[in-house]
Amino acid sequence: QNFNNPVLDFDQTPPGVLSLDLMVYFARNQQDNYVRLVLENSSRDDKHECPFGKTTIHITKMLCEILKIGEQPTETGQDFYPMFFTHDSAFEEFYCICVQLFNKTWKEMSAIKDDFDKVGYVVHDQIVLALDNKPSSLDSFKQKLQSLSYAEILKKRQQERADREKFDSQALPVVELQKKIKPDIIELVRQQRFNFLISGTAFHKISNKRLRDKSRWYCRLSPNHKFLHYGDIDDTMVCPHIEALPEKLAITDVRDLVTGKNCPHIKNVRTHKMTTELAFSILFDPDDSLNFIAPDKETWSLWSDGINALLGKPMVSARATTDVDMLLTMEMKLRLLDLENIPIPDQPPPIPPLPKNYNFTLTA
């Protein structure tokens, strides 16, 4: 960090001169690994070069914090690492493994100089996780690190975050907040369905001989949500105006929505399973129906949800459940953003008792 006087880099204790001693040990006792590490970084682009001196100082300070080097021993300490009693220069060898690990992780992350701290956090997790197994030797510690790649650490972090979010979501205050927010989310999804119906969809016409015909018809909801306008269209019409659709059905005349095999145009006809799944019918008085075959599953979900919403019924499609859950999760994350890493109590704080009287006064 101090190009004019590099000695100043070793003033802070820890790591102090220990990091300099470790670099010398690495260069003298593991010359092949040292030369390989230096040459590998020399051949990289300047912004992708992993700075060896800065890495050593960072690694040394990290190891001192993890192993509590420089702190007074305690009688209640429970951590014991047998591997440090298997070599005369165990800590130096430990450093050599870790500095090579830093370089390996740097390469896996395709890191640049600005990512130095990010790589340091990952390496810290790798070392701590490997030490949790209390390795019996430096070789076993090194083997454990082989399985703790950057991808594995990333997977563990994502799993921990998911577990924490799942645990937090079960806290009573969070559950109460979800209940309060959910009606607004459902209403938002309802409005999205209405907007989709207002835009309208082109459907294939249904003939008596077969369920799919080359000719098409179009159906869309009026902006005031009171009528369904529909009519035949030709290939040149993409999104016809309401005025171009001669037929209309009042929503107040609609009795029910049926899907699948319950549809009048599906009951007595042998059809492909996919066609049956995409079918829905709007029943209206006295015994008439408006029959549909949706072009795809998404359109089927949006139309069935929209019609049910118009009739005051719940939206029951899998797509509606997914949309509500996704929006609710996003809204909860935004609401709880300020509580990151703050434990959420299972129970809300108690409400203080009411005062004996309400004769409040202000004093200077």
GROMACS .gro file of C-alpha atoms in nm, residues 48-326:
model
  279
   48HIS     CA    1  -0.660  -0.939  -1.276
   49GLU     CA    2  -0.326  -0.974  -1.099
   50CYS     CA    3  -0.353  -1.098  -0.740
   51PRO     CA    4  -0.108  -0.885  -0.533
   52PHE     CA    5   0.114  -1.129  -0.342
   53GLY     CA    6   0.238  -0.891  -0.071
   54LYS     CA    7  -0.107  -0.747   0.003
   55THR     CA    8  -0.252  -1.100   0.003
   56THR     CA    9   0.006  -1.221   0.256
   57ILE     CA   10  -0.061  -0.932   0.493
   58HIS     CA   11  -0.435  -0.992   0.466
   59ILE     CA   12  -0.404  -1.370   0.510
   60THR     CA   13  -0.174  -1.335   0.811
   61LYS     CA   14  -0.411  -1.095   0.984
   62MET     CA   15  -0.703  -1.326   0.904
   63LEU     CA   16  -0.527  -1.632   1.049
   64CYS     CA   17  -0.439  -1.438   1.364
   65GLU     CA   18  -0.807  -1.349   1.410
   66ILE     CA   19  -0.932  -1.702   1.340
   67LEU     CA   20  -0.677  -1.872   1.567
   68LYS     CA   21  -0.677  -1.584   1.822
   69ILE     CA   22  -0.299  -1.543   1.796
   70GLY     CA   23  -0.177  -1.262   2.018
   71GLU     CA   24  -0.466  -1.298   2.263
   72GLN     CA   25  -0.436  -1.431   2.614
   73PRO     CA   26  -0.537  -1.798   2.650
   74THR     CA   27  -0.861  -1.871   2.832
   75GLU     CA   28  -0.947  -2.155   3.065
   76THR     CA   29  -1.283  -2.203   2.894
   77GLY     CA   30  -1.150  -2.241   2.539
   78GLN     CA   31  -1.271  -2.556   2.361
   79ASP     CA   32  -1.101  -2.531   2.020
   80PHE     CA   33  -0.816  -2.773   1.959
   81TYR     CA   34  -0.649  -2.835   1.623
   82PRO     CA   35  -0.426  -3.148   1.619
   83MET     CA   36  -0.269  -3.053   1.286
   84PHE     CA   37  -0.061  -2.777   1.450
   85PHE     CA   38   0.128  -3.046   1.644
   86THR     CA   39   0.223  -3.249   1.337
   87HIS     CA   40   0.492  -3.016   1.195
   88ASP     CA   41   0.777  -2.811   1.338
   89SER     CA   42   0.666  -2.509   1.135
   90ALA     CA   43   0.294  -2.579   1.137
   91PHE     CA   44   0.175  -2.219   1.122
   92GLU     CA   45   0.409  -2.136   0.833
   93GLU     CA   46   0.289  -2.442   0.642
   94PHE     CA   47  -0.069  -2.345   0.724
   95TYR     CA   48  -0.006  -2.003   0.574
   96CYS     CA   49   0.142  -2.155   0.257
   97ILE     CA   50  -0.176  -2.357   0.203
   98CYS     CA   51  -0.398  -2.053   0.265
   99VAL     CA   52  -0.210  -1.811   0.039
  100GLN     CA   53  -0.235  -2.062  -0.247
  101LEU     CA   54  -0.604  -2.102  -0.165
  102PHE     CA   55  -0.646  -1.724  -0.195
  103ASN     CA   56  -0.487  -1.730  -0.540
  104LYS     CA   57  -0.706  -2.026  -0.646
  105THR     CA   58  -1.025  -1.856  -0.528
  106TRP     CA   59  -0.916  -1.531  -0.694
  107LYS     CA   60  -0.891  -1.720  -1.023
  108GLU     CA   61  -1.228  -1.896  -0.975
  109MET     CA   62  -1.399  -1.561  -0.911
  110SER     CA   63  -1.224  -1.394  -1.210
  111ALA     CA   64  -1.150  -1.119  -0.961
  112ILE     CA   65  -0.995  -0.779  -1.026
  113LYS     CA   66  -0.812  -0.557  -0.778
  114ASP     CA   67  -1.136  -0.393  -0.663
  115ASP     CA   68  -1.268  -0.739  -0.564
  116PHE     CA   69  -0.990  -0.804  -0.311
  117ASP     CA   70  -1.216  -0.777  -0.004
  118LYS     CA   71  -1.482  -1.000  -0.164
  119VAL     CA   72  -1.224  -1.272  -0.225
  120GLY     CA   73  -1.105  -1.228   0.134
  121TYR     CA   74  -1.454  -1.296   0.272
  122VAL     CA   75  -1.485  -1.614   0.064
  123VAL     CA   76  -1.141  -1.739   0.169
  124HIS     CA   77  -1.227  -1.668   0.533
  125ASP     CA   78  -1.537  -1.889   0.503
  126GLN     CA   79  -1.336  -2.162   0.329
  127ILE     CA   80  -1.075  -2.171   0.606
  128VAL     CA   81  -1.329  -2.163   0.889
  129LEU     CA   82  -1.538  -2.441   0.734
  130ALA     CA   83  -1.229  -2.657   0.683
  131LEU     CA   84  -1.119  -2.600   1.044
  132ASP     CA   85  -1.462  -2.694   1.176
  133ASN     CA   86  -1.380  -3.059   1.104
  134LYS     CA   87  -1.072  -3.038   1.334
  135PRO     CA   88  -0.836  -3.184   1.068
  136SER     CA   89  -0.576  -3.421   1.210
  137SER     CA   90  -0.303  -3.310   0.970
  138LEU     CA   91  -0.218  -3.032   0.727
  139ASP     CA   92  -0.277  -3.272   0.438
  140SER     CA   93  -0.631  -3.347   0.554
  141PHE     CA   94  -0.692  -2.973   0.593
  142LYS     CA   95  -0.570  -2.921   0.236
  143GLN     CA   96  -0.793  -3.201   0.107
  144LYS     CA   97  -1.096  -3.048   0.277
  145LEU     CA   98  -1.026  -2.716   0.106
  146GLN     CA   99  -1.037  -2.891  -0.232
  147SER     CA  100  -1.411  -2.952  -0.184
  148LEU     CA  101  -1.476  -2.596  -0.070
  149SER     CA  102  -1.460  -2.416  -0.402
  150TYR     CA  103  -1.605  -2.070  -0.459
  151ALA     CA  104  -1.915  -2.230  -0.616
  152GLU     CA  105  -1.965  -2.444  -0.305
  153ILE     CA  106  -1.928  -2.144  -0.072
  154LEU     CA  107  -2.177  -1.950  -0.285
  155LYS     CA  108  -2.422  -2.240  -0.263
  156LYS     CA  109  -2.383  -2.258   0.116
  157ARG     CA  110  -2.443  -1.883   0.151
  158GLN     CA  111  -2.757  -1.900  -0.062
  159GLN     CA  112  -2.884  -2.193   0.144
  160GLU     CA  113  -2.812  -2.010   0.471
  161ARG     CA  114  -2.991  -1.701   0.341
  162ALA     CA  115  -3.290  -1.910   0.233
  163ASP     CA  116  -3.301  -2.085   0.573
  164ARG     CA  117  -3.280  -1.752   0.754
  165GLU     CA  118  -3.557  -1.602   0.542
  166LYS     CA  119  -3.771  -1.910   0.601
  167PHE     CA  120  -3.711  -1.887   0.976
  168ASP     CA  121  -3.785  -1.514   0.981
  169SER     CA  122  -4.101  -1.564   0.777
  170GLN     CA  123  -4.239  -1.787   1.054
  171ALA     CA  124  -4.203  -1.520   1.323
  172LEU     CA  125  -4.542  -1.397   1.443
  173PRO     CA  126  -4.481  -1.026   1.359
  174VAL     CA  127  -4.381  -1.123   1.004
  175VAL     CA  128  -4.684  -1.351   0.964
  176GLU     CA  129  -4.911  -1.067   1.079
  177LEU     CA  130  -4.745  -0.829   0.835
  178GLN     CA  131  -4.795  -1.080   0.551
  179LYS     CA  132  -5.165  -1.108   0.634
  180LYS     CA  133  -5.193  -0.730   0.623
  181ILE     CA  134  -5.014  -0.698   0.289
  182LYS     CA  135  -5.159  -0.999   0.106
  183PRO     CA  136  -5.502  -0.844   0.017
  184ASP     CA  137  -5.325  -0.557  -0.162
  185ILE     CA  138  -5.105  -0.804  -0.351
  186ILE     CA  139  -5.408  -1.009  -0.458
  187GLU     CA  140  -5.581  -0.690  -0.576
  188LEU     CA  141  -5.268  -0.601  -0.776
  189VAL     CA  142  -5.278  -0.941  -0.950
  190ARG     CA  143  -5.652  -0.896  -1.015
  191GLN     CA  144  -5.587  -0.563  -1.185
  192GLN     CA  145  -5.316  -0.722  -1.399
  193ARG     CA  146  -5.564  -0.990  -1.510
  194PHE     CA  147  -5.823  -0.724  -1.595
  195ASN     CA  148  -5.566  -0.532  -1.800
  196PHE     CA  149  -5.483  -0.851  -1.990
  197LEU     CA  150  -5.850  -0.912  -2.068
  198ILE     CA  151  -5.892  -0.551  -2.180
  199SER     CA  152  -5.605  -0.600  -2.427
  200GLY     CA  153  -5.783  -0.911  -2.555
  201THR     CA  154  -5.670  -1.235  -2.718
  202ALA     CA  155  -5.713  -1.404  -3.054
  203PHE     CA  156  -5.859  -1.756  -3.033
  204HIS     CA  157  -5.900  -2.029  -3.295
  205LYS     CA  158  -6.260  -2.084  -3.400
  206ILE     CA  159  -6.431  -2.407  -3.300
  207SER     CA  160  -6.614  -2.598  -3.573
  208ASN     CA  161  -6.848  -2.893  -3.534
  209LYS     CA  162  -6.612  -3.138  -3.698
  210ARG     CA  163  -6.295  -3.041  -3.521
  211LEU     CA  164  -6.194  -2.823  -3.234
  212ARG     CA  165  -5.925  -2.629  -3.415
  213ASP     CA  166  -5.991  -2.434  -3.730
  214LYS     CA  167  -5.774  -2.196  -3.933
  215SER     CA  168  -6.018  -1.908  -3.885
  216ARG     CA  169  -5.988  -1.693  -3.574
  217TRP     CA  170  -6.199  -1.475  -3.348
  218TYR     CA  171  -6.111  -1.211  -3.095
  219CYS     CA  172  -6.242  -1.140  -2.745
  220ARG     CA  173  -6.165  -0.851  -2.513
  221LEU     CA  174  -6.306  -0.688  -2.200
  222SER     CA  175  -6.442  -0.334  -2.210
  223PRO     CA  176  -6.242  -0.076  -2.010
  224ASN     CA  177  -6.532  -0.038  -1.763
  225HIS     CA  178  -6.532  -0.417  -1.698
  226LYS     CA  179  -6.902  -0.446  -1.793
  227PHE     CA  180  -6.897  -0.626  -2.130
  228LEU     CA  181  -6.701  -0.888  -2.322
  229HIS     CA  182  -6.675  -0.783  -2.687
  230TYR     CA  183  -6.600  -1.054  -2.945
  231GLY     CA  184  -6.619  -1.128  -3.315
  232ASP     CA  185  -6.446  -1.289  -3.614
  233ILE     CA  186  -6.118  -1.144  -3.740
  234ASP     CA  187  -5.899  -1.205  -4.044
  235ASP     CA  188  -5.525  -1.262  -4.058
  236THR     CA  189  -5.452  -0.891  -4.106
  237MET     CA  190  -5.614  -0.788  -3.776
  238VAL     CA  191  -5.380  -0.809  -3.477
  239CYS     CA  192  -5.556  -0.616  -3.201
  240PRO     CA  193  -5.895  -0.492  -3.327
  241HIS     CA  194  -6.079  -0.208  -3.154
  242ILE     CA  195  -6.396  -0.278  -2.960
  243GLU     CA  196  -6.598  -0.110  -3.235
  244ALA     CA  197  -6.473  -0.373  -3.481
  245LEU     CA  198  -6.616  -0.657  -3.267
  246PRO     CA  199  -6.993  -0.684  -3.332
  247GLU     CA  200  -7.093  -0.919  -3.049
  248LYS     CA  201  -7.097  -0.845  -2.680
  249LEU     CA  202  -7.185  -1.023  -2.356
  250ALA     CA  203  -7.276  -0.839  -2.035
  251ILE     CA  204  -7.078  -0.958  -1.732
  252THR     CA  205  -7.398  -0.939  -1.526
  253ASP     CA  206  -7.546  -1.213  -1.748
  254VAL     CA  207  -7.257  -1.453  -1.684
  255ARG     CA  208  -7.354  -1.742  -1.456
  256ASP     CA  209  -7.030  -1.932  -1.420
  257LEU     CA  210  -6.693  -2.030  -1.566
  258VAL     CA  211  -6.618  -2.397  -1.638
  259THR     CA  212  -6.290  -2.548  -1.756
  260GLY     CA  213  -6.157  -2.870  -1.905
  261LYS     CA  214  -6.395  -3.161  -1.954
  262ASN     CA  215  -6.680  -2.964  -1.799
  263CYS     CA  216  -6.694  -2.736  -2.102
  264PRO     CA  217  -6.993  -2.789  -2.337
  265HIS     CA  218  -6.767  -2.809  -2.644
  266ILE     CA  219  -6.543  -3.073  -2.481
  267LYS     CA  220  -6.792  -3.306  -2.307
  268ASN     CA  221  -6.895  -3.521  -2.602
  269VAL     CA  222  -6.590  -3.480  -2.822
  270ARG     CA  223  -6.271  -3.688  -2.823
  271THR     CA  224  -5.985  -3.444  -2.793
  272HIS     CA  225  -5.616  -3.438  -2.719
  273LYS     CA  226  -5.531  -3.399  -2.349
  274MET     CA  227  -5.358  -3.066  -2.412
  275THR     CA  228  -5.664  -2.931  -2.592
  276THR     CA  229  -5.885  -3.028  -2.297
  277GLU     CA  230  -5.649  -2.853  -2.055
  278LEU     CA  231  -5.668  -2.530  -2.259
  279ALA     CA  232  -6.047  -2.525  -2.282
  280PHE     CA  233  -6.280  -2.298  -2.084
  281SER     CA  234  -6.637  -2.179  -2.128
  282ILE     CA  235  -6.834  -1.881  -2.001
  283LEU     CA  236  -7.193  -1.986  -1.919
  284PHE     CA  237  -7.473  -1.731  -1.945
  285ASP     CA  238  -7.853  -1.734  -1.945
  286PRO     CA  239  -8.052  -1.923  -2.033
  287ASP     CA  240  -7.832  -2.218  -2.143
  288ASP     CA  241  -7.584  -2.057  -2.377
  289SER     CA  242  -7.207  -2.054  -2.350
  290LEU     CA  243  -6.909  -1.875  -2.501
  291ASN     CA  244  -6.648  -2.143  -2.569
  292PHE     CA  245  -6.273  -2.095  -2.583
  293ILE     CA  246  -5.958  -2.293  -2.663
  294ALA     CA  247  -5.662  -2.092  -2.530
  295PRO     CA  248  -5.347  -2.077  -2.746
  296ASP     CA  249  -5.127  -2.171  -2.450
  297LYS     CA  250  -5.135  -2.246  -2.077
  298GLU     CA  251  -5.038  -1.894  -1.974
  299THR     CA  252  -5.327  -1.741  -2.167
  300TRP     CA  253  -5.563  -2.000  -2.018
  301SER     CA  254  -5.449  -1.907  -1.665
  302LEU     CA  255  -5.484  -1.532  -1.724
  303TRP     CA  256  -5.830  -1.560  -1.878
  304SER     CA  257  -5.968  -1.805  -1.620
  305ASP     CA  258  -5.833  -1.587  -1.338
  306GLY     CA  259  -5.972  -1.273  -1.499
  307ILE     CA  260  -6.323  -1.416  -1.549
  308ASN     CA  261  -6.330  -1.553  -1.193
  309ALA     CA  262  -6.221  -1.213  -1.062
  310LEU     CA  263  -6.499  -1.044  -1.260
  311LEU     CA  264  -6.748  -1.284  -1.100
  312GLY     CA  265  -6.613  -1.208  -0.752
  313LYS     CA  266  -6.456  -1.553  -0.717
  314PRO     CA  267  -6.099  -1.634  -0.608
  315MET     CA  268  -5.828  -1.681  -0.869
  316VAL     CA  269  -5.740  -2.050  -0.848
  317SER     CA  270  -5.484  -2.107  -1.123
  318ALA     CA  271  -5.128  -2.214  -1.039
  319ARG     CA  272  -5.006  -1.897  -1.214
  320ALA     CA  273  -5.211  -1.677  -0.978
  321THR     CA  274  -5.064  -1.853  -0.673
  322THR     CA  275  -4.712  -1.811  -0.812
  323ASP     CA  276  -4.764  -1.442  -0.891
  324VAL     CA  277  -4.909  -1.365  -0.547
  325ASP     CA  278  -4.631  -1.554  -0.367
  326MET     CA  279  -4.359  -1.387  -0.574
   0.00000   0.00000   0.00000
